[in-house]
């Protein structure tokens, strides 16, 4: 497979792979980019913040809350 080496995770393209012209280098770079994308493991995103449910407090007794800044 073009671009792969015998060392896992190491890829080559362009002049490193051997003599080639610019068009071949670009084609090899595209191929290697695809190989690298296939090797990368996706990391999970952070879980979204979960806010408490909004509830109807219109029928509850008012409460006094002190907030200091």
PDB file of N, CA, C and O in Angstrom, residues 1-68:
ATOM      1  N   UNK A   1       0.848  -1.181   0.000  1.00  0.00           N
ATOM      2  CA  UNK A   1       0.000   0.000   0.000  1.00  0.00           C
ATOM      3  C   UNK A   1       0.890   1.238   0.000  1.00  0.00           C
ATOM      4  O   UNK A   1       1.751   1.378   0.865  1.00  0.00           O
ATOM      5  N   UNK A   2       0.701   2.143  -0.956  1.00  0.00           N
ATOM      6  CA  UNK A   2       1.539   3.338  -1.004  1.00  0.00           C
ATOM      7  C   UNK A   2       1.380   4.180   0.255  1.00  0.00           C
ATOM      8  O   UNK A   2       0.286   4.363   0.757  1.00  0.00           O
ATOM      9  N   UNK A   3       2.480   4.657   0.758  1.00  0.00           N
ATOM     10  CA  UNK A   3       2.452   5.510   1.933  1.00  0.00           C
ATOM     11  C   UNK A   3       2.722   4.786   3.226  1.00  0.00           C
ATOM     12  O   UNK A   3       3.197   5.377   4.180  1.00  0.00           O
ATOM     13  N   UNK A   4       2.435   3.493   3.297  1.00  0.00           N
ATOM     14  CA  UNK A   4       2.670   2.744   4.535  1.00  0.00           C
ATOM     15  C   UNK A   4       4.128   2.318   4.617  1.00  0.00           C
ATOM     16  O   UNK A   4       4.790   2.121   3.609  1.00  0.00           O
ATOM     17  N   UNK A   5       4.614   2.177   5.828  1.00  0.00           N
ATOM     18  CA  UNK A   5       5.965   1.667   6.061  1.00  0.00           C
ATOM     19  C   UNK A   5       5.851   0.429   6.941  1.00  0.00           C
ATOM     20  O   UNK A   5       4.763   0.063   7.372  1.00  0.00           O
ATOM     21  N   UNK A   6       6.990  -0.179   7.214  1.00  0.00           N
ATOM     22  CA  UNK A   6       6.967  -1.346   8.097  1.00  0.00           C
ATOM     23  C   UNK A   6       6.884  -0.951   9.570  1.00  0.00           C
ATOM     24  O   UNK A   6       6.809  -1.806  10.439  1.00  0.00           O
ATOM     25  N   UNK A   7       6.876   0.334   9.854  1.00  0.00           N
ATOM     26  CA  UNK A   7       6.741   0.838  11.224  1.00  0.00           C
ATOM     27  C   UNK A   7       5.305   1.323  11.399  1.00  0.00           C
ATOM     28  O   UNK A   7       4.864   2.218  10.677  1.00  0.00           O
ATOM     29  N   UNK A   8       4.572   0.738  12.356  1.00  0.00           N
ATOM     30  CA  UNK A   8       3.176   1.167  12.547  1.00  0.00           C
ATOM     31  C   UNK A   8       3.079   2.661  12.881  1.00  0.00           C
ATOM     32  O   UNK A   8       3.823   3.175  13.709  1.00  0.00           O
ATOM     33  N   UNK A   9       2.178   3.344  12.220  1.00  0.00           N
ATOM     34  CA  UNK A   9       1.959   4.761  12.486  1.00  0.00           C
ATOM     35  C   UNK A   9       2.888   5.693  11.741  1.00  0.00           C
ATOM     36  O   UNK A   9       2.785   6.906  11.871  1.00  0.00           O
ATOM     37  N   UNK A  10       3.816   5.156  10.949  1.00  0.00           N
ATOM     38  CA  UNK A  10       4.731   5.990  10.172  1.00  0.00           C
ATOM     39  C   UNK A  10       4.349   5.858   8.701  1.00  0.00           C
ATOM     40  O   UNK A  10       4.275   4.754   8.171  1.00  0.00           O
ATOM     41  N   UNK A  11       4.097   6.987   8.067  1.00  0.00           N
ATOM     42  CA  UNK A  11       3.690   7.018   6.667  1.00  0.00           C
ATOM     43  C   UNK A  11       4.647   7.909   5.898  1.00  0.00           C
ATOM     44  O   UNK A  11       5.251   8.816   6.463  1.00  0.00           O
ATOM     45  N   UNK A  12       4.790   7.651   4.601  1.00  0.00           N
ATOM     46  CA  UNK A  12       5.672   8.467   3.764  1.00  0.00           C
ATOM     47  C   UNK A  12       4.948   8.840   2.475  1.00  0.00           C
ATOM     48  O   UNK A  12       4.062   8.137   2.013  1.00  0.00           O
ATOM     49  N   UNK A  13       5.364   9.973   1.907  1.00  0.00           N
ATOM     50  CA  UNK A  13       4.842  10.382   0.606  1.00  0.00           C
ATOM     51  C   UNK A  13       5.824  11.366  -0.006  1.00  0.00           C
ATOM     52  O   UNK A  13       6.736  11.849   0.656  1.00  0.00           O
ATOM     53  N   UNK A  14       5.626  11.641  -1.263  1.00  0.00           N
ATOM     54  CA  UNK A  14       6.486  12.594  -1.960  1.00  0.00           C
ATOM     55  C   UNK A  14       7.886  12.066  -2.150  1.00  0.00           C
ATOM     56  O   UNK A  14       8.098  10.875  -2.386  1.00  0.00           O
ATOM     57  N   UNK A  15       8.868  12.945  -2.064  1.00  0.00           N
ATOM     58  CA  UNK A  15      10.272  12.594  -2.328  1.00  0.00           C
ATOM     59  C   UNK A  15      10.811  11.575  -1.326  1.00  0.00           C
ATOM     60  O   UNK A  15      11.744  10.839  -1.633  1.00  0.00           O
ATOM     61  N   UNK A  16      10.232  11.507  -0.145  1.00  0.00           N
ATOM     62  CA  UNK A  16      10.672  10.518   0.851  1.00  0.00           C
ATOM     63  C   UNK A  16      10.356   9.108   0.359  1.00  0.00           C
ATOM     64  O   UNK A  16      11.117   8.172   0.586  1.00  0.00           O
ATOM     65  N   UNK A  17       9.240   8.945  -0.340  1.00  0.00           N
ATOM     66  CA  UNK A  17       8.838   7.641  -0.845  1.00  0.00           C
ATOM     67  C   UNK A  17       9.651   7.239  -2.073  1.00  0.00           C
ATOM     68  O   UNK A  17       9.719   6.071  -2.414  1.00  0.00           O
ATOM     69  N   UNK A  18      10.252   8.186  -2.745  1.00  0.00           N
ATOM     70  CA  UNK A  18      11.049   7.914  -3.937  1.00  0.00           C
ATOM     71  C   UNK A  18      10.876   9.038  -4.938  1.00  0.00           C
ATOM     72  O   UNK A  18      10.078   9.946  -4.728  1.00  0.00           O
ATOM     73  N   UNK A  19      11.628   8.980  -6.012  1.00  0.00           N
ATOM     74  CA  UNK A  19      11.546  10.053  -7.010  1.00  0.00           C
ATOM     75  C   UNK A  19      10.133  10.147  -7.608  1.00  0.00           C
ATOM     76  O   UNK A  19       9.540   9.140  -7.968  1.00  0.00           O
ATOM     77  N   UNK A  20       9.603  11.358  -7.650  1.00  0.00           N
ATOM     78  CA  UNK A  20       8.283  11.568  -8.247  1.00  0.00           C
ATOM     79  C   UNK A  20       8.115  13.049  -8.562  1.00  0.00           C
ATOM     80  O   UNK A  20       8.837  13.891  -8.046  1.00  0.00           O
ATOM     81  N   UNK A  21       7.160  13.339  -9.417  1.00  0.00           N
ATOM     82  CA  UNK A  21       6.897  14.740  -9.754  1.00  0.00           C
ATOM     83  C   UNK A  21       5.851  15.320  -8.796  1.00  0.00           C
ATOM     84  O   UNK A  21       5.355  14.636  -7.894  1.00  0.00           O
ATOM     85  N   UNK A  22       5.510  16.572  -8.985  1.00  0.00           N
ATOM     86  CA  UNK A  22       4.600  17.259  -8.072  1.00  0.00           C
ATOM     87  C   UNK A  22       3.220  16.609  -8.059  1.00  0.00           C
ATOM     88  O   UNK A  22       2.630  16.411  -6.990  1.00  0.00           O
ATOM     89  N   UNK A  23       2.705  16.258  -9.213  1.00  0.00           N
ATOM     90  CA  UNK A  23       1.380  15.636  -9.275  1.00  0.00           C
ATOM     91  C   UNK A  23       1.353  14.313  -8.505  1.00  0.00           C
ATOM     92  O   UNK A  23       0.392  14.023  -7.781  1.00  0.00           O
ATOM     93  N   UNK A  24       2.411  13.517  -8.635  1.00  0.00           N
ATOM     94  CA  UNK A  24       2.487  12.251  -7.895  1.00  0.00           C
ATOM     95  C   UNK A  24       2.593  12.511  -6.387  1.00  0.00           C
ATOM     96  O   UNK A  24       2.000  11.801  -5.585  1.00  0.00           O
ATOM     97  N   UNK A  25       3.360  13.530  -6.003  1.00  0.00           N
ATOM     98  CA  UNK A  25       3.504  13.882  -4.584  1.00  0.00           C
ATOM     99  C   UNK A  25       2.159  14.258  -3.980  1.00  0.00           C
ATOM    100  O   UNK A  25       1.818  13.845  -2.869  1.00  0.00           O
ATOM    101  N   UNK A  26       1.386  15.051  -4.728  1.00  0.00           N
ATOM    102  CA  UNK A  26       0.073  15.473  -4.237  1.00  0.00           C
ATOM    103  C   UNK A  26      -0.857  14.274  -4.117  1.00  0.00           C
ATOM    104  O   UNK A  26      -1.584  14.131  -3.133  1.00  0.00           O
ATOM    105  N   UNK A  27      -0.813  13.395  -5.093  1.00  0.00           N
ATOM    106  CA  UNK A  27      -1.653  12.199  -5.056  1.00  0.00           C
ATOM    107  C   UNK A  27      -1.283  11.308  -3.872  1.00  0.00           C
ATOM    108  O   UNK A  27      -2.155  10.785  -3.169  1.00  0.00           O
ATOM    109  N   UNK A  28       0.028  11.143  -3.648  1.00  0.00           N
ATOM    110  CA  UNK A  28       0.484  10.337  -2.507  1.00  0.00           C
ATOM    111  C   UNK A  28       0.090  10.992  -1.188  1.00  0.00           C
ATOM    112  O   UNK A  28      -0.307  10.307  -0.245  1.00  0.00           O
ATOM    113  N   UNK A  29       0.204  12.309  -1.107  1.00  0.00           N
ATOM    114  CA  UNK A  29      -0.162  13.022   0.119  1.00  0.00           C
ATOM    115  C   UNK A  29      -1.644  12.831   0.422  1.00  0.00           C
ATOM    116  O   UNK A  29      -2.030  12.645   1.585  1.00  0.00           O
ATOM    117  N   UNK A  30      -2.468  12.863  -0.596  1.00  0.00           N
ATOM    118  CA  UNK A  30      -3.903  12.641  -0.414  1.00  0.00           C
ATOM    119  C   UNK A  30      -4.154  11.231   0.109  1.00  0.00           C
ATOM    120  O   UNK A  30      -4.958  11.019   1.022  1.00  0.00           O
ATOM    121  N   UNK A  31      -3.455  10.262  -0.458  1.00  0.00           N
ATOM    122  CA  UNK A  31      -3.598   8.869  -0.034  1.00  0.00           C
ATOM    123  C   UNK A  31      -3.156   8.690   1.414  1.00  0.00           C
ATOM    124  O   UNK A  31      -3.835   8.038   2.221  1.00  0.00           O
ATOM    125  N   UNK A  32      -2.019   9.292   1.763  1.00  0.00           N
ATOM    126  CA  UNK A  32      -1.502   9.175   3.132  1.00  0.00           C
ATOM    127  C   UNK A  32      -2.427   9.881   4.119  1.00  0.00           C
ATOM    128  O   UNK A  32      -2.654   9.386   5.228  1.00  0.00           O
ATOM    129  N   UNK A  33      -2.999  11.011   3.727  1.00  0.00           N
ATOM    130  CA  UNK A  33      -3.940  11.711   4.612  1.00  0.00           C
ATOM    131  C   UNK A  33      -5.137  10.819   4.919  1.00  0.00           C
ATOM    132  O   UNK A  33      -5.619  10.782   6.051  1.00  0.00           O
ATOM    133  N   UNK A  34      -5.597  10.079   3.912  1.00  0.00           N
ATOM    134  CA  UNK A  34      -6.713   9.152   4.130  1.00  0.00           C
ATOM    135  C   UNK A  34      -6.311   8.020   5.073  1.00  0.00           C
ATOM    136  O   UNK A  34      -7.093   7.608   5.934  1.00  0.00           O
ATOM    137  N   UNK A  35      -5.091   7.505   4.906  1.00  0.00           N
ATOM    138  CA  UNK A  35      -4.610   6.445   5.802  1.00  0.00           C
ATOM    139  C   UNK A  35      -4.509   6.936   7.243  1.00  0.00           C
ATOM    140  O   UNK A  35      -4.892   6.244   8.184  1.00  0.00           O
ATOM    141  N   UNK A  36      -4.001   8.146   7.412  1.00  0.00           N
ATOM    142  CA  UNK A  36      -3.863   8.719   8.759  1.00  0.00           C
ATOM    143  C   UNK A  36      -5.238   8.933   9.382  1.00  0.00           C
ATOM    144  O   UNK A  36      -5.462   8.619  10.552  1.00  0.00           O
ATOM    145  N   UNK A  37      -6.178   9.452   8.603  1.00  0.00           N
ATOM    146  CA  UNK A  37      -7.533   9.677   9.121  1.00  0.00           C
ATOM    147  C   UNK A  37      -8.166   8.367   9.566  1.00  0.00           C
ATOM    148  O   UNK A  37      -8.907   8.326  10.553  1.00  0.00           O
ATOM    149  N   UNK A  38      -7.865   7.287   8.857  1.00  0.00           N
ATOM    150  CA  UNK A  38      -8.414   5.981   9.234  1.00  0.00           C
ATOM    151  C   UNK A  38      -7.763   5.439  10.510  1.00  0.00           C
ATOM    152  O   UNK A  38      -8.388   4.687  11.256  1.00  0.00           O
ATOM    153  N   UNK A  39      -6.524   5.847  10.780  1.00  0.00           N
ATOM    154  CA  UNK A  39      -5.801   5.362  11.959  1.00  0.00           C
ATOM    155  C   UNK A  39      -6.177   6.116  13.232  1.00  0.00           C
ATOM    156  O   UNK A  39      -6.078   5.585  14.328  1.00  0.00           O
ATOM    157  N   UNK A  40      -6.564   7.363  13.082  1.00  0.00           N
ATOM    158  CA  UNK A  40      -6.851   8.193  14.256  1.00  0.00           C
ATOM    159  C   UNK A  40      -8.130   7.705  14.918  1.00  0.00           C
ATOM    160  O   UNK A  40      -9.153   7.518  14.272  1.00  0.00           O
ATOM    161  N   UNK A  41      -8.062   7.521  16.215  1.00  0.00           N
ATOM    162  CA  UNK A  41      -9.248   7.117  16.975  1.00  0.00           C
ATOM    163  C   UNK A  41      -9.970   8.377  17.441  1.00  0.00           C
ATOM    164  O   UNK A  41      -9.371   9.288  17.990  1.00  0.00           O
ATOM    165  N   UNK A  42     -11.250   8.384  17.203  1.00  0.00           N
ATOM    166  CA  UNK A  42     -12.046   9.541  17.614  1.00  0.00           C
ATOM    167  C   UNK A  42     -12.173   9.563  19.129  1.00  0.00           C
ATOM    168  O   UNK A  42     -12.439   8.552  19.763  1.00  0.00           O
ATOM    169  N   UNK A  43     -11.955  10.724  19.713  1.00  0.00           N
ATOM    170  CA  UNK A  43     -12.122  10.888  21.149  1.00  0.00           C
ATOM    171  C   UNK A  43     -13.521  11.448  21.412  1.00  0.00           C
ATOM    172  O   UNK A  43     -13.980  12.320  20.682  1.00  0.00           O
ATOM    173  N   UNK A  44     -14.163  10.949  22.436  1.00  0.00           N
ATOM    174  CA  UNK A  44     -15.508  11.464  22.714  1.00  0.00           C
ATOM    175  C   UNK A  44     -15.462  12.923  23.178  1.00  0.00           C
ATOM    176  O   UNK A  44     -14.509  13.348  23.820  1.00  0.00           O
ATOM    177  N   UNK A  45     -16.472  13.641  22.788  1.00  0.00           N
ATOM    178  CA  UNK A  45     -16.591  15.020  23.246  1.00  0.00           C
ATOM    179  C   UNK A  45     -17.039  15.019  24.701  1.00  0.00           C
ATOM    180  O   UNK A  45     -17.535  14.031  25.217  1.00  0.00           O
ATOM    181  N   UNK A  46     -16.846  16.135  25.363  1.00  0.00           N
ATOM    182  CA  UNK A  46     -17.332  16.250  26.734  1.00  0.00           C
ATOM    183  C   UNK A  46     -18.848  16.156  26.731  1.00  0.00           C
ATOM    184  O   UNK A  46     -19.509  16.633  25.809  1.00  0.00           O
ATOM    185  N   UNK A  47     -19.376  15.563  27.769  1.00  0.00           N
ATOM    186  CA  UNK A  47     -20.827  15.475  27.877  1.00  0.00           C
ATOM    187  C   UNK A  47     -21.399  16.880  28.048  1.00  0.00           C
ATOM    188  O   UNK A  47     -20.826  17.708  28.749  1.00  0.00           O
ATOM    189  N   UNK A  48     -22.515  17.145  27.411  1.00  0.00           N
ATOM    190  CA  UNK A  48     -23.120  18.468  27.582  1.00  0.00           C
ATOM    191  C   UNK A  48     -23.596  18.659  29.022  1.00  0.00           C
ATOM    192  O   UNK A  48     -23.971  17.702  29.695  1.00  0.00           O
ATOM    193  N   UNK A  49     -23.580  19.890  29.457  1.00  0.00           N
ATOM    194  CA  UNK A  49     -24.038  20.210  30.808  1.00  0.00           C
ATOM    195  C   UNK A  49     -25.531  19.934  30.886  1.00  0.00           C
ATOM    196  O   UNK A  49     -26.294  20.354  30.020  1.00  0.00           O
ATOM    197  N   UNK A  50     -25.933  19.209  31.916  1.00  0.00           N
ATOM    198  CA  UNK A  50     -27.351  18.939  32.095  1.00  0.00           C
ATOM    199  C   UNK A  50     -27.875  19.817  33.229  1.00  0.00           C
ATOM    200  O   UNK A  50     -27.425  19.719  34.359  1.00  0.00           O
ATOM    201  N   UNK A  51     -28.803  20.674  32.860  1.00  0.00           N
ATOM    202  CA  UNK A  51     -29.400  21.565  33.832  1.00  0.00           C
ATOM    203  C   UNK A  51     -30.631  20.897  34.431  1.00  0.00           C
ATOM    204  O   UNK A  51     -31.258  20.056  33.804  1.00  0.00           O
ATOM    205  N   UNK A  52     -30.982  21.274  35.661  1.00  0.00           N
ATOM    206  CA  UNK A  52     -32.195  20.698  36.256  1.00  0.00           C
ATOM    207  C   UNK A  52     -33.434  21.089  35.454  1.00  0.00           C
ATOM    208  O   UNK A  52     -33.465  22.123  34.794  1.00  0.00           O
ATOM    209  N   UNK A  53     -34.434  20.249  35.534  1.00  0.00           N
ATOM    210  CA  UNK A  53     -35.670  20.536  34.814  1.00  0.00           C
ATOM    211  C   UNK A  53     -36.338  21.787  35.364  1.00  0.00           C
ATOM    212  O   UNK A  53     -36.279  22.068  36.558  1.00  0.00           O
ATOM    213  N   UNK A  54     -36.963  22.528  34.486  1.00  0.00           N
ATOM    214  CA  UNK A  54     -37.722  23.707  34.904  1.00  0.00           C
ATOM    215  C   UNK A  54     -39.069  23.217  35.406  1.00  0.00           C
ATOM    216  O   UNK A  54     -39.747  22.431  34.757  1.00  0.00           O
ATOM    217  N   UNK A  55     -39.414  23.652  36.617  1.00  0.00           N
ATOM    218  CA  UNK A  55     -40.680  23.203  37.177  1.00  0.00           C
ATOM    219  C   UNK A  55     -41.521  24.405  37.564  1.00  0.00           C
ATOM    220  O   UNK A  55     -41.003  25.498  37.787  1.00  0.00           O
ATOM    221  N   UNK A  56     -42.794  24.181  37.658  1.00  0.00           N
ATOM    222  CA  UNK A  56     -43.730  25.248  38.009  1.00  0.00           C
ATOM    223  C   UNK A  56     -43.679  25.467  39.514  1.00  0.00           C
ATOM    224  O   UNK A  56     -44.019  24.588  40.301  1.00  0.00           O
ATOM    225  N   UNK A  57     -43.238  26.643  39.926  1.00  0.00           N
ATOM    226  CA  UNK A  57     -43.156  26.967  41.357  1.00  0.00           C
ATOM    227  C   UNK A  57     -44.206  28.004  41.761  1.00  0.00           C
ATOM    228  O   UNK A  57     -44.156  28.536  42.864  1.00  0.00           O
ATOM    229  N   UNK A  58     -45.151  28.248  40.884  1.00  0.00           N
ATOM    230  CA  UNK A  58     -46.144  29.287  41.162  1.00  0.00           C
ATOM    231  C   UNK A  58     -47.041  28.932  42.351  1.00  0.00           C
ATOM    232  O   UNK A  58     -47.585  29.815  42.998  1.00  0.00           O
ATOM    233  N   UNK A  59     -47.185  27.660  42.674  1.00  0.00           N
ATOM    234  CA  UNK A  59     -48.049  27.252  43.778  1.00  0.00           C
ATOM    235  C   UNK A  59     -47.273  26.987  45.065  1.00  0.00           C
ATOM    236  O   UNK A  59     -47.857  26.619  46.068  1.00  0.00           O
ATOM    237  N   UNK A  60     -45.958  27.201  45.042  1.00  0.00           N
ATOM    238  CA  UNK A  60     -45.144  26.972  46.244  1.00  0.00           C
ATOM    239  C   UNK A  60     -45.041  28.260  47.054  1.00  0.00           C
ATOM    240  O   UNK A  60     -45.199  29.358  46.527  1.00  0.00           O
ATOM    241  N   UNK A  61     -44.778  28.077  48.347  1.00  0.00           N
ATOM    242  CA  UNK A  61     -44.562  29.230  49.229  1.00  0.00           C
ATOM    243  C   UNK A  61     -43.285  29.953  48.805  1.00  0.00           C
ATOM    244  O   UNK A  61     -42.298  29.313  48.453  1.00  0.00           O
ATOM    245  N   UNK A  62     -43.293  31.276  48.836  1.00  0.00           N
ATOM    246  CA  UNK A  62     -42.067  32.012  48.504  1.00  0.00           C
ATOM    247  C   UNK A  62     -40.964  31.689  49.526  1.00  0.00           C
ATOM    248  O   UNK A  62     -41.237  31.481  50.710  1.00  0.00           O
ATOM    249  N   UNK A  63     -39.755  31.670  49.070  1.00  0.00           N
ATOM    250  CA  UNK A  63     -38.606  31.424  49.946  1.00  0.00           C
ATOM    251  C   UNK A  63     -37.663  32.617  49.878  1.00  0.00           C
ATOM    252  O   UNK A  63     -37.539  33.256  48.835  1.00  0.00           O
ATOM    253  N   UNK A  64     -37.000  32.876  50.983  1.00  0.00           N
ATOM    254  CA  UNK A  64     -35.996  33.939  51.008  1.00  0.00           C
ATOM    255  C   UNK A  64     -34.636  33.295  50.776  1.00  0.00           C
ATOM    256  O   UNK A  64     -34.262  32.350  51.481  1.00  0.00           O
ATOM    257  N   UNK A  65     -33.943  33.793  49.805  1.00  0.00           N
ATOM    258  CA  UNK A  65     -32.612  33.274  49.478  1.00  0.00           C
ATOM    259  C   UNK A  65     -31.630  34.418  49.555  1.00  0.00           C
ATOM    260  O   UNK A  65     -31.842  35.485  48.967  1.00  0.00           O
ATOM    261  N   UNK A  66     -30.555  34.231  50.318  1.00  0.00           N
ATOM    262  CA  UNK A  66     -29.492  35.232  50.403  1.00  0.00           C
ATOM    263  C   UNK A  66     -28.366  34.813  49.477  1.00  0.00           C
ATOM    264  O   UNK A  66     -27.895  33.675  49.525  1.00  0.00           O
ATOM    265  N   UNK A  67     -27.949  35.721  48.624  1.00  0.00           N
ATOM    266  CA  UNK A  67     -26.840  35.440  47.710  1.00  0.00           C
ATOM    267  C   UNK A  67     -25.779  36.514  47.934  1.00  0.00           C
ATOM    268  O   UNK A  67     -26.082  37.708  47.906  1.00  0.00           O
ATOM    269  N   UNK A  68     -24.582  36.086  48.205  1.00  0.00           N
ATOM    270  CA  UNK A  68     -23.494  37.027  48.434  1.00  0.00           C
ATOM    271  C   UNK A  68     -22.538  36.966  47.245  1.00  0.00           C
ATOM    272  O   UNK A  68     -22.266  35.911  46.715  1.00  0.00           O
TER     273      UNK A  68
END
